[in-house]
XYZ file of C-alpha atoms in Angstrom:
682
model
C 0.000 0.000 0.000
C 1.108 3.562 -0.646
C 2.863 4.302 2.631
C 1.668 7.864 3.085
C -1.113 10.146 1.976
C -0.083 11.887 -1.256
C 0.852 15.468 -0.452
C -1.701 17.927 -1.766
C -0.590 20.726 -4.059
C -1.361 24.301 -3.089
C -3.622 24.562 -6.171
C -5.579 21.480 -5.009
C -6.085 23.078 -1.578
C -7.155 26.362 -3.189
C -9.687 24.684 -5.475
C -10.991 22.552 -2.588
C -11.569 25.697 -0.522
C -13.368 27.354 -3.441
C -15.484 24.246 -4.008
C -16.517 24.044 -0.352
C -17.289 27.773 -0.427
C -19.468 27.399 -3.522
C -21.365 24.507 -1.899
C -21.936 26.587 1.238
C -23.301 29.510 -0.809
C -25.591 27.162 -2.748
C -26.916 25.533 0.457
C -27.679 28.958 1.998
C -29.451 30.183 -1.166
C -31.361 26.895 -1.500
C -32.518 26.931 2.146
C -33.755 30.526 1.762
C -35.677 29.615 -1.426
C -37.048 26.472 0.249
C -38.236 28.355 3.352
C -39.912 30.994 1.181
C -41.581 28.193 -0.808
C -42.823 26.518 2.397
C -44.266 29.869 3.444
C -45.856 30.304 0.018
C -47.364 26.813 0.247
C -48.806 27.536 3.686
C -50.368 30.785 2.402
C -51.740 29.008 -0.682
C -53.273 26.220 1.406
C -54.786 28.776 3.811
C -56.096 30.840 0.870
C -57.476 27.694 -0.769
C -59.358 26.683 2.375
C -60.769 30.198 2.763
C -61.931 30.194 -0.891
C -63.687 26.866 -0.397
C -65.403 28.199 2.751
C -66.281 31.597 1.261
C -67.631 30.158 -1.993
C -69.187 26.852 -0.844
C -69.829 25.544 -4.323
C -67.929 23.407 -6.847
C -66.466 26.596 -8.347
C -65.055 27.710 -4.960
C -63.697 24.256 -4.099
C -61.976 23.972 -7.506
C -60.377 27.414 -7.113
C -59.296 26.513 -3.577
C -57.656 23.280 -4.707
C -55.980 25.127 -7.589
C -54.570 27.809 -5.278
C -53.323 25.233 -2.753
C -51.672 23.243 -5.551
C -49.633 26.298 -6.622
C -47.409 26.045 -3.547
C -47.141 22.242 -3.736
C -46.020 22.399 -7.390
C -43.178 24.781 -6.451
C -42.200 22.527 -3.517
C -42.294 19.469 -5.786
C -39.874 21.210 -8.160
C -37.502 21.997 -5.271
C -37.579 18.494 -3.767
C -37.717 16.198 -6.805
C -33.913 15.778 -6.839
C -34.178 13.786 -3.573
C -35.765 10.959 -5.533
C -33.660 11.206 -8.684
C -31.232 8.355 -9.331
C -28.414 8.508 -11.901
C -28.044 4.995 -13.279
C -25.147 4.084 -15.547
C -26.230 2.314 -18.730
C -24.786 -1.218 -18.590
C -26.469 -2.582 -21.708
C -23.184 -2.585 -23.653
C -21.162 -4.043 -20.747
C -20.148 -7.675 -20.270
C -19.714 -8.777 -16.650
C -16.767 -11.041 -15.764
C -15.785 -12.856 -12.570
C -12.573 -14.099 -10.966
C -13.360 -17.558 -12.335
C -13.446 -16.133 -15.879
C -10.255 -14.041 -15.639
C -8.131 -15.026 -12.583
C -4.957 -13.186 -13.706
C -6.814 -9.921 -14.356
C -8.550 -10.133 -10.959
C -5.210 -10.786 -9.275
C -3.833 -7.603 -10.885
C -6.898 -5.627 -9.693
C -6.396 -7.007 -6.138
C -2.795 -5.797 -6.117
C -3.853 -2.366 -7.365
C -6.612 -1.817 -4.771
C -4.255 -2.998 -2.040
C -1.525 -0.613 -3.221
C -3.926 2.304 -3.582
C -5.759 1.610 -0.329
C -9.331 1.163 -1.497
C -11.856 -1.674 -1.642
C -12.215 -4.292 -4.380
C -14.925 -3.341 -6.905
C -18.418 -4.748 -6.462
C -18.498 -5.902 -10.097
C -16.093 -5.885 -13.039
C -17.351 -5.201 -16.558
C -15.785 -5.279 -20.013
C -16.801 -3.161 -22.997
C -15.425 -2.532 -26.477
C -14.349 1.063 -25.654
C -10.908 2.663 -25.450
C -11.561 3.634 -21.858
C -11.580 2.524 -18.214
C -13.605 3.894 -15.313
C -14.675 3.260 -11.749
C -18.385 4.058 -11.483
C -21.477 3.685 -9.349
C -25.180 4.492 -9.518
C -25.635 7.702 -7.564
C -28.380 9.773 -6.003
C -28.578 12.579 -3.459
C -28.101 10.143 -0.574
C -24.787 8.895 -2.038
C -23.156 11.858 -0.287
C -24.035 10.417 3.118
C -23.917 6.645 2.689
C -21.017 4.567 1.309
C -21.602 3.118 -2.156
C -19.806 0.110 -3.632
C -17.947 1.010 -6.840
C -17.833 -1.003 -10.075
C -14.910 -1.262 -12.486
C -15.298 -0.930 -16.251
C -12.428 -1.878 -18.589
C -12.623 -1.327 -22.344
C -10.998 -3.973 -24.522
C -10.068 -1.218 -26.988
C -7.876 0.157 -24.197
C -6.484 -3.267 -23.217
C -5.646 -3.868 -26.876
C -3.513 -0.696 -26.897
C -1.531 -1.052 -23.686
C 1.119 -3.067 -21.905
C 0.406 -4.735 -18.540
C 2.162 -2.006 -16.563
C 0.349 0.699 -18.526
C -3.046 -0.877 -17.828
C -2.040 -1.222 -14.174
C -1.185 2.495 -14.059
C -4.505 3.464 -15.709
C -6.532 1.367 -13.241
C -4.490 2.746 -10.321
C -5.425 6.236 -11.540
C -9.133 5.318 -11.643
C -9.094 3.771 -8.160
C -7.029 6.716 -6.970
C -10.079 8.953 -7.362
C -11.786 7.034 -4.536
C -8.869 6.109 -2.307
C -7.702 8.934 -0.098
C -10.024 10.967 2.113
C -8.804 14.156 0.416
C -10.696 13.111 -2.733
C -14.125 12.934 -1.028
C -14.840 16.639 -1.407
C -14.920 16.105 -5.172
C -17.787 13.647 -4.711
C -19.757 16.216 -2.699
C -19.224 18.962 -5.281
C -20.228 16.529 -8.045
C -23.477 15.655 -6.266
C -24.367 19.307 -5.603
C -23.674 19.932 -9.288
C -26.071 17.107 -10.176
C -28.762 18.539 -7.869
C -28.657 21.952 -9.581
C -28.463 20.347 -13.030
C -31.515 18.246 -12.167
C -33.533 21.328 -11.196
C -32.428 23.285 -14.259
C -32.427 20.789 -17.089
C -33.888 17.426 -16.025
C -37.530 18.433 -15.695
C -39.408 15.922 -17.846
C -41.165 14.309 -14.854
C -41.959 17.703 -13.309
C -43.323 19.080 -16.617
C -45.470 15.983 -17.062
C -47.002 16.395 -13.572
C -47.666 20.107 -14.241
C -49.244 19.424 -17.665
C -51.456 16.645 -16.291
C -52.580 18.848 -13.408
C -53.317 21.800 -15.718
C -55.373 19.594 -18.066
C -57.380 18.109 -15.147
C -59.470 21.295 -14.862
C -59.621 24.726 -16.445
C -59.807 26.195 -12.913
C -56.289 24.927 -12.180
C -54.655 26.427 -15.298
C -54.190 29.972 -13.987
C -52.479 28.678 -10.841
C -50.274 26.353 -12.890
C -49.156 29.332 -15.014
C -48.256 31.270 -11.836
C -46.370 28.224 -10.474
C -44.419 27.910 -13.729
C -43.464 31.605 -13.582
C -42.234 31.178 -9.983
C -40.251 28.065 -10.994
C -38.693 29.993 -13.890
C -37.617 32.694 -11.426
C -36.032 30.069 -9.170
C -34.268 28.538 -12.185
C -32.813 31.954 -13.079
C -31.265 32.171 -9.590
C -30.032 28.570 -9.837
C -28.389 29.191 -13.224
C -26.204 31.804 -11.558
C -25.435 29.282 -8.799
C -24.762 26.534 -11.347
C -22.040 28.608 -13.009
C -20.352 29.128 -9.632
C -20.600 25.506 -8.445
C -19.860 24.012 -11.871
C -16.762 26.159 -12.342
C -15.537 25.097 -8.886
C -16.291 21.458 -9.653
C -14.437 21.524 -12.974
C -11.424 23.292 -11.472
C -11.300 20.745 -8.655
C -11.773 17.892 -11.159
C -8.643 18.993 -13.016
C -6.656 18.980 -9.777
C -8.118 15.577 -8.885
C -6.844 14.228 -12.208
C -3.321 15.377 -11.313
C -3.724 13.875 -7.843
C -4.944 10.517 -9.198
C -2.027 10.543 -11.679
C 0.398 10.927 -8.775
C -1.251 8.007 -6.970
C -0.777 5.907 -10.135
C 2.873 7.022 -10.348
C 3.376 5.798 -6.764
C 2.097 2.375 -7.836
C 3.949 1.891 -11.150
C 6.255 4.872 -11.619
C 5.301 7.675 -13.980
C 6.524 6.175 -17.307
C 3.719 3.591 -17.867
C 0.935 6.175 -17.432
C 2.842 8.680 -19.568
C 3.329 6.274 -22.491
C -0.318 5.145 -22.396
C -1.567 8.765 -22.355
C 0.553 9.574 -25.402
C -0.778 6.561 -27.305
C -4.439 7.112 -26.339
C -5.407 9.422 -29.225
C -4.016 7.004 -31.805
C -5.739 4.029 -30.131
C -9.067 5.858 -29.968
C -8.795 7.120 -33.562
C -7.994 3.598 -34.807
C -10.940 2.095 -32.918
C -13.382 4.720 -34.236
C -12.018 4.340 -37.762
C -12.864 0.622 -37.638
C -16.401 1.458 -36.458
C -16.768 4.046 -39.248
C -15.585 1.470 -41.785
C -18.314 -0.986 -40.739
C -20.944 1.745 -40.529
C -20.328 2.211 -44.244
C -20.783 -1.542 -44.765
C -24.261 -1.854 -43.217
C -25.898 -1.648 -46.652
C -23.657 -4.549 -47.752
C -24.594 -6.581 -44.629
C -20.929 -6.937 -43.722
C -19.709 -7.060 -40.128
C -16.503 -7.770 -38.223
C -15.630 -10.968 -36.454
C -13.051 -9.231 -34.245
C -12.783 -5.424 -34.336
C -9.779 -5.505 -31.989
C -7.547 -7.310 -34.477
C -8.518 -4.615 -36.970
C -7.879 -1.856 -34.426
C -4.423 -3.305 -33.756
C -3.604 -3.458 -37.465
C -4.871 0.068 -37.986
C -2.948 1.730 -35.163
C 0.297 0.110 -36.341
C -0.436 0.965 -39.978
C -1.110 4.615 -39.122
C 1.964 4.705 -36.874
C 4.179 3.585 -39.752
C 2.567 6.173 -42.039
C 3.577 8.821 -39.471
C 7.068 7.330 -39.076
C 6.443 6.293 -35.468
C 8.355 3.429 -33.905
C 6.408 0.210 -33.274
C 7.864 -1.822 -30.410
C 6.415 -5.213 -29.436
C 3.389 -4.537 -31.665
C 2.586 -1.186 -30.004
C 3.335 2.303 -31.390
C 5.552 4.620 -29.357
C 4.347 8.240 -29.426
C 6.429 11.098 -28.024
C 5.073 14.421 -26.771
C 6.865 16.180 -29.640
C 5.156 13.920 -32.179
C 1.791 14.416 -30.500
C 2.108 18.212 -30.772
C 4.151 18.503 -33.962
C 1.337 20.220 -35.882
C 0.126 22.314 -32.952
C 2.035 25.592 -33.219
C -0.399 27.755 -31.289
C 1.166 30.342 -28.980
C -2.104 31.121 -27.234
C -2.653 29.881 -23.684
C -6.090 30.336 -22.134
C -6.888 28.798 -18.794
C -9.985 26.816 -19.773
C -12.398 26.964 -16.835
C -14.929 24.657 -18.464
C -12.983 21.409 -18.928
C -12.955 18.586 -16.391
C -9.590 17.196 -17.533
C -6.233 18.936 -17.970
C -4.414 18.580 -21.293
C -2.238 15.538 -21.957
C 0.802 17.814 -22.034
C 0.003 19.275 -18.597
C -0.596 15.815 -17.138
C 2.711 14.530 -18.476
C 4.604 17.551 -17.154
C 3.137 16.973 -13.697
C 3.844 13.232 -13.905
C 7.486 13.815 -14.826
C 7.787 16.274 -11.936
C 7.068 13.403 -9.495
C 10.336 11.790 -10.668
C 9.018 8.406 -9.488
C 10.684 5.863 -11.749
C 9.087 2.618 -12.916
C 9.356 -0.275 -10.517
C 8.772 -2.945 -13.140
C 10.269 -3.124 -16.631
C 7.897 -5.865 -17.883
C 6.900 -5.026 -21.463
C 4.353 -7.810 -22.038
C 1.002 -6.813 -23.525
C -2.130 -6.255 -21.433
C -4.009 -8.716 -23.676
C -1.921 -11.498 -22.070
C -3.760 -10.949 -18.767
C -6.822 -12.629 -20.274
C -7.385 -16.390 -20.326
C -8.514 -16.439 -23.974
C -8.374 -12.878 -25.277
C -9.461 -13.710 -28.825
C -12.580 -15.496 -27.595
C -13.446 -12.525 -25.345
C -12.774 -10.047 -28.136
C -15.077 -11.948 -30.495
C -17.833 -12.092 -27.848
C -17.687 -8.327 -27.307
C -17.555 -7.713 -31.074
C -20.676 -9.829 -31.552
C -22.418 -7.893 -28.749
C -21.478 -4.605 -30.462
C -23.046 -5.647 -33.786
C -26.187 -7.211 -32.235
C -28.150 -3.952 -32.252
C -27.540 -3.203 -35.935
C -30.400 -4.017 -38.298
C -29.205 -5.553 -41.564
C -31.365 -6.081 -44.638
C -29.862 -9.571 -45.058
C -28.038 -12.077 -42.859
C -24.674 -10.369 -42.226
C -21.427 -11.849 -43.562
C -18.266 -11.915 -41.420
C -15.422 -9.915 -42.914
C -11.939 -11.436 -42.749
C -8.985 -9.509 -41.342
C -7.147 -9.807 -44.671
C -10.098 -8.373 -46.561
C -10.338 -5.498 -44.052
C -6.637 -4.723 -44.503
C -6.954 -4.744 -48.289
C -10.093 -2.586 -48.381
C -8.812 -0.115 -45.800
C -5.464 0.312 -47.548
C -7.227 0.881 -50.882
C -9.527 3.470 -49.271
C -6.549 5.086 -47.553
C -4.705 5.460 -50.848
C -7.862 6.899 -52.476
C -8.257 9.472 -49.704
C -4.670 10.594 -49.172
C -2.054 12.315 -51.286
C 1.304 11.062 -52.487
C 4.200 11.201 -50.026
C 6.123 13.044 -52.734
C 4.565 16.251 -51.355
C 5.748 15.571 -47.786
C 2.294 16.450 -46.357
C 2.324 19.912 -47.985
C -1.270 19.569 -49.215
C -2.677 17.566 -46.292
C -4.078 20.624 -44.513
C -3.911 23.289 -47.212
C -5.061 23.939 -50.763
C -3.181 25.739 -53.531
C -3.669 29.464 -52.863
C -5.406 31.118 -55.869
C -3.204 33.304 -58.060
C -3.457 34.802 -61.571
C -2.304 31.953 -63.803
C -2.155 34.096 -66.959
C 0.141 36.622 -65.313
C 2.460 34.053 -63.759
C 5.822 34.164 -65.466
C 7.112 30.699 -66.222
C 10.895 30.670 -66.180
C 13.481 27.952 -65.715
C 13.104 27.413 -61.965
C 16.139 26.930 -59.761
C 13.914 25.224 -57.216
C 13.862 21.484 -56.890
C 11.269 19.143 -55.396
C 13.099 18.908 -52.077
C 13.144 22.699 -51.561
C 9.538 23.251 -52.643
C 8.217 20.663 -50.186
C 10.835 20.967 -47.444
C 10.113 20.615 -43.702
C 10.778 24.350 -43.390
C 7.960 25.134 -45.858
C 5.623 22.600 -44.172
C 6.319 24.360 -40.877
C 5.150 27.649 -42.436
C 1.797 26.077 -43.292
C 1.218 25.107 -39.673
C 2.380 28.558 -38.559
C -0.410 30.006 -40.731
C -3.006 27.528 -39.405
C -2.006 28.299 -35.810
C -2.212 32.045 -36.462
C -5.680 31.717 -38.039
C -6.960 29.668 -35.087
C -5.358 31.961 -32.514
C -6.855 35.070 -34.172
C -10.331 33.499 -34.100
C -9.904 32.527 -30.425
C -8.717 36.020 -29.467
C -11.671 37.519 -31.373
C -13.989 35.500 -29.117
C -12.170 36.979 -26.127
C -12.467 40.493 -27.614
C -16.220 40.023 -28.202
C -16.539 38.488 -24.683
C -17.919 35.229 -26.096
C -15.134 33.594 -24.104
C -15.166 35.226 -20.686
C -11.577 35.577 -19.493
C -9.873 38.568 -17.926
C -6.334 37.672 -19.043
C -4.569 35.240 -21.382
C -1.028 34.460 -22.483
C 0.295 34.772 -26.009
C 3.857 33.785 -26.879
C 4.831 33.926 -23.217
C 3.388 37.401 -22.620
C 0.270 38.140 -20.540
C -2.526 40.205 -22.119
C -5.692 41.732 -20.710
C -9.045 41.278 -22.436
C -9.091 44.948 -23.527
C -5.755 44.459 -25.335
C -7.241 41.750 -27.604
C -7.992 43.977 -30.611
C -4.447 45.397 -30.703
C -3.013 41.869 -30.644
C -5.427 40.742 -33.386
C -4.192 43.482 -35.742
C -0.596 42.500 -35.060
C -1.278 38.800 -35.717
C -3.256 39.538 -38.884
C -0.216 41.346 -40.323
C 1.962 38.410 -39.329
C -0.486 35.974 -40.951
C -0.564 38.035 -44.156
C 3.229 37.893 -44.331
C 3.303 34.099 -43.817
C 0.531 33.549 -46.386
C 2.384 35.673 -48.951
C 5.468 33.478 -48.495
C 3.340 30.333 -48.925
C 1.615 31.833 -51.988
C 5.000 32.583 -53.568
C 5.983 28.967 -52.954
C 2.697 27.804 -54.553
C 3.520 29.876 -57.661
C 7.041 28.393 -57.719
C 5.502 24.903 -57.525
C 3.235 25.713 -60.470
C 6.218 27.033 -62.441
C 8.269 23.938 -61.579
C 5.627 21.500 -62.845
C 4.800 23.526 -65.963
C 8.504 23.335 -66.856
C 8.419 19.584 -66.337
C 5.327 19.373 -68.526
C 7.044 21.404 -71.278
C 10.114 19.171 -71.202
C 7.911 16.139 -71.777
C 6.190 17.899 -74.712
C 2.760 17.126 -73.215
C -0.425 19.179 -73.496
C -1.107 22.320 -71.503
C -3.056 20.286 -68.925
C -1.394 21.783 -65.832
C -2.906 25.180 -66.551
C -6.317 23.629 -67.192
C -6.255 21.691 -63.904
C -5.187 24.746 -61.897
C -7.878 26.902 -63.553
C -10.498 24.220 -62.898
C -9.450 23.976 -59.252
C -9.535 27.746 -58.693
C -12.967 27.958 -60.373
C -14.300 25.182 -58.134
C -12.830 27.002 -55.117
C -14.962 30.098 -55.890
C -18.016 27.976 -56.660
C -17.563 25.988 -53.456
C -17.699 29.085 -51.252
C -21.117 30.148 -52.581
C -22.590 26.626 -52.550
C -21.386 25.668 -49.080
C -22.956 28.903 -47.800
C -26.404 27.393 -48.535
C -25.500 24.338 -46.451
C -24.122 26.458 -43.581
C -27.015 28.928 -43.417
C -29.692 26.238 -43.667
C -27.988 24.150 -40.949
C -27.925 27.194 -38.662
C -31.570 28.079 -39.309
C -32.673 24.506 -38.493
C -31.081 24.555 -35.024
C -34.408 25.529 -33.432
C -35.569 21.917 -33.864
C -33.235 20.929 -31.022
C -34.999 23.253 -28.565
C -38.490 23.695 -27.191
C -40.113 26.207 -29.574
C -43.687 27.640 -29.654
C -45.843 26.189 -32.456
C -46.315 29.520 -34.263
C -42.565 30.132 -34.218
C -41.916 26.640 -35.620
C -44.276 27.311 -38.551
C -42.697 30.728 -39.149
C -39.171 29.241 -39.069
C -40.050 26.643 -41.692
C -41.604 29.327 -43.937
C -38.412 31.417 -43.641
C -36.124 28.616 -44.865
C -38.019 28.053 -48.142
C -35.749 30.373 -50.232
C -32.690 28.467 -48.977
C -34.417 25.156 -49.687
C -34.991 26.289 -53.259
C -31.235 26.887 -53.651
C -30.505 23.525 -52.030
C -32.761 21.724 -54.522
C -31.020 23.461 -57.431
C -27.621 22.456 -56.028
C -28.712 18.835 -55.553
C -30.023 18.603 -59.125
C -26.660 19.884 -60.398
C -24.860 17.169 -58.414
C -27.186 14.444 -59.709
C -26.533 15.561 -63.300
C -22.758 15.756 -62.825
C -20.955 12.556 -63.898
C -18.050 13.321 -61.522
C -20.283 12.486 -58.556
C -21.868 9.294 -59.906
C -19.546 6.966 -57.970
C -19.753 9.110 -54.828
C -23.556 9.181 -54.478
C -24.750 6.142 -52.493
C -28.185 4.498 -52.824
C -29.303 6.143 -49.553
C -28.191 9.577 -50.772
C -29.882 9.167 -54.152
C -33.128 7.982 -52.573
C -33.200 10.986 -50.183
C -32.293 13.408 -52.999
C -35.047 12.136 -55.264
C -37.638 12.381 -52.460
C -36.471 15.897 -51.634
C -36.341 17.532 -55.063
C -39.703 16.145 -56.179
C -41.494 19.037 -54.456
C -41.847 21.084 -51.273
C -42.150 18.981 -48.119
C -44.108 19.837 -44.978
C -42.172 19.377 -41.732
C -44.779 20.315 -39.122
C -48.486 19.575 -38.858
C -51.156 18.896 -36.226
C -48.817 20.386 -33.600
C -46.047 17.834 -34.153
C -42.924 17.405 -36.284
C -43.269 15.166 -39.356
C -40.225 13.011 -38.707
C -40.112 11.162 -42.035
C -39.942 14.409 -44.016
C -37.403 15.882 -41.594
C -35.231 12.813 -42.090
C -35.342 13.352 -45.876
C -34.391 17.025 -45.364
C -31.447 16.363 -43.051
C -30.145 13.396 -45.075
C -30.267 15.542 -48.232
C -28.665 18.553 -46.545
C -25.828 16.592 -44.930
C -25.198 14.550 -48.078
C -25.057 17.775 -50.097
C -22.456 19.249 -47.730
C -20.427 16.025 -47.815
C -20.478 15.817 -51.626
C -19.383 19.440 -52.039
C -16.399 18.786 -49.774
C -15.753 15.504 -51.564
C -15.807 17.288 -54.925
C -13.205 19.721 -53.607
C -11.005 16.813 -52.576
C -11.400 15.035 -55.926
C -10.435 18.201 -57.842
C -7.386 18.575 -55.653
C -6.391 14.914 -56.004
C -6.755 15.048 -59.809
C -4.352 18.004 -59.880
C -1.822 16.357 -57.539
C -1.938 12.980 -59.300
C -1.124 14.709 -62.574
C 1.886 16.312 -60.886
C 3.032 12.905 -59.674
C 2.636 11.492 -63.203
C 5.088 14.129 -64.466
C 7.679 12.876 -61.972
């Protein structure tokens, strides 16, 4: 067991104090509101009784009951959280026992003993790239001990070594080990209480609606009760910001604290290496799922998604020139951040987890070296990992509805198909990633002077030039972020840029400075783009081929202009349809749908152009074509008889999203055609 309580950082103590303070303020405000509501209820009951006595008829009794109910409805709103339970969905979990996996359970026993906590009530497996210690909670969880459960994702196991998995589980148990961590649980529960009163009101709304519809005499009192509840919610929203900010700040410190507990169990290196690999593991897992999502129409499914995940993460690692040791990629912090050249540092108050870079810096600061150099894979902890992987894969695909009996895809077929798709959707390595995140910058082709270029391929696509591209991307993103600070969309008083602290009021001055810097960088990149054009035109001339380079560049620049106007229809229509996600009055819904008709007309025209364009024939799937044909046939109604017409809305959204995808796809295809021609000249 860890011999001593992990020393708390000063920041942890500060955030704990703030969290306790925010809870205290909330409790005081809540008690005041509750006492006022009790008083209101007493007055309403008294008034209701007096009405029934004064007007001894059905009318008077109904009014009396309605008035009395006003107070009880407000009290019900304030007390409903006492009966709310937050249950974790276990439908995608697979429970295992010590008999099933003795070696894994032995590892868990060693971890809980080292950390100083109790063995989990139950252990579950899932397909995810994740691990967590969880429990079903309610308001009373703050006062009574609750047995925790452990969840381990096989996607995570598949991407770690034994010591790395041990470190990750030690981190998860670390959240519940030392008494210093308990305050986080209290803040979390208070957060849940306020959230419940603000946003989880389905049951309350149902009770209010049923009561209002029981008698017309009750309606006026229900309206008053709703107005009072809305006033209480306004006060609670202010409180929620205070408590939630405190909770998130404390959560970040708790992550650091749990990391240090894990470092005391395994040393800091295993947790560090697993954190660095996590993005690649998660991306590989989700890429496999996306692959099979595209195969639903073909009734094709995986026998073992974890074999495919393993192949994919190693394949992508080799593409990025990462080392693969013992069948696992090694990712360094430099490689993780190599394309992130932002100089802007904003203390994000609304995240529950610190950045990977911050976690690693704090881990390294512990200087606790690994106690075990075992490099065997975490998969070896399982009695029959392939059997377990196949069981979980089958469980994952059970919920998917196929038109025919699904066929199992072989690993070799997956590799072949994925590699073919990868080649189709990436550009030649000749360009050294120059075009991966940028397009040729438009310039006047007719005025470009073609002379014998002294540049060679290596200079035009050098690492130095690639670095400039990511300088420009970072500057663009930083300018947009600082604009949000300037407009107070992001509420911060100060921020750091390039090591210097700025106040919010200095944002506009900094934006102007960065815009000039961005213009200078973009001009350098544009000059390089013109040099590239000149280089390949010279190559084309030497081969005595047609003037195709100019045609391809002109076609690309024309599409670039066309794309901007067409994608605007997609963007504006998507924005104007956001109201569907919120509770909206019926008249406003009807008005909103009338207002989008001009945009819909443009969308239909754009879709017809795509359907008549041979370049998109192979890109338009059966589902897309079916939705397009249903959409362009005539105007659809999306709301009637005070409800949304879901079938028509599905046609609209499928058409809109497919249109946006195909426009972007067309851009890519134009770009690839141009680049493939360049490669052919080499």
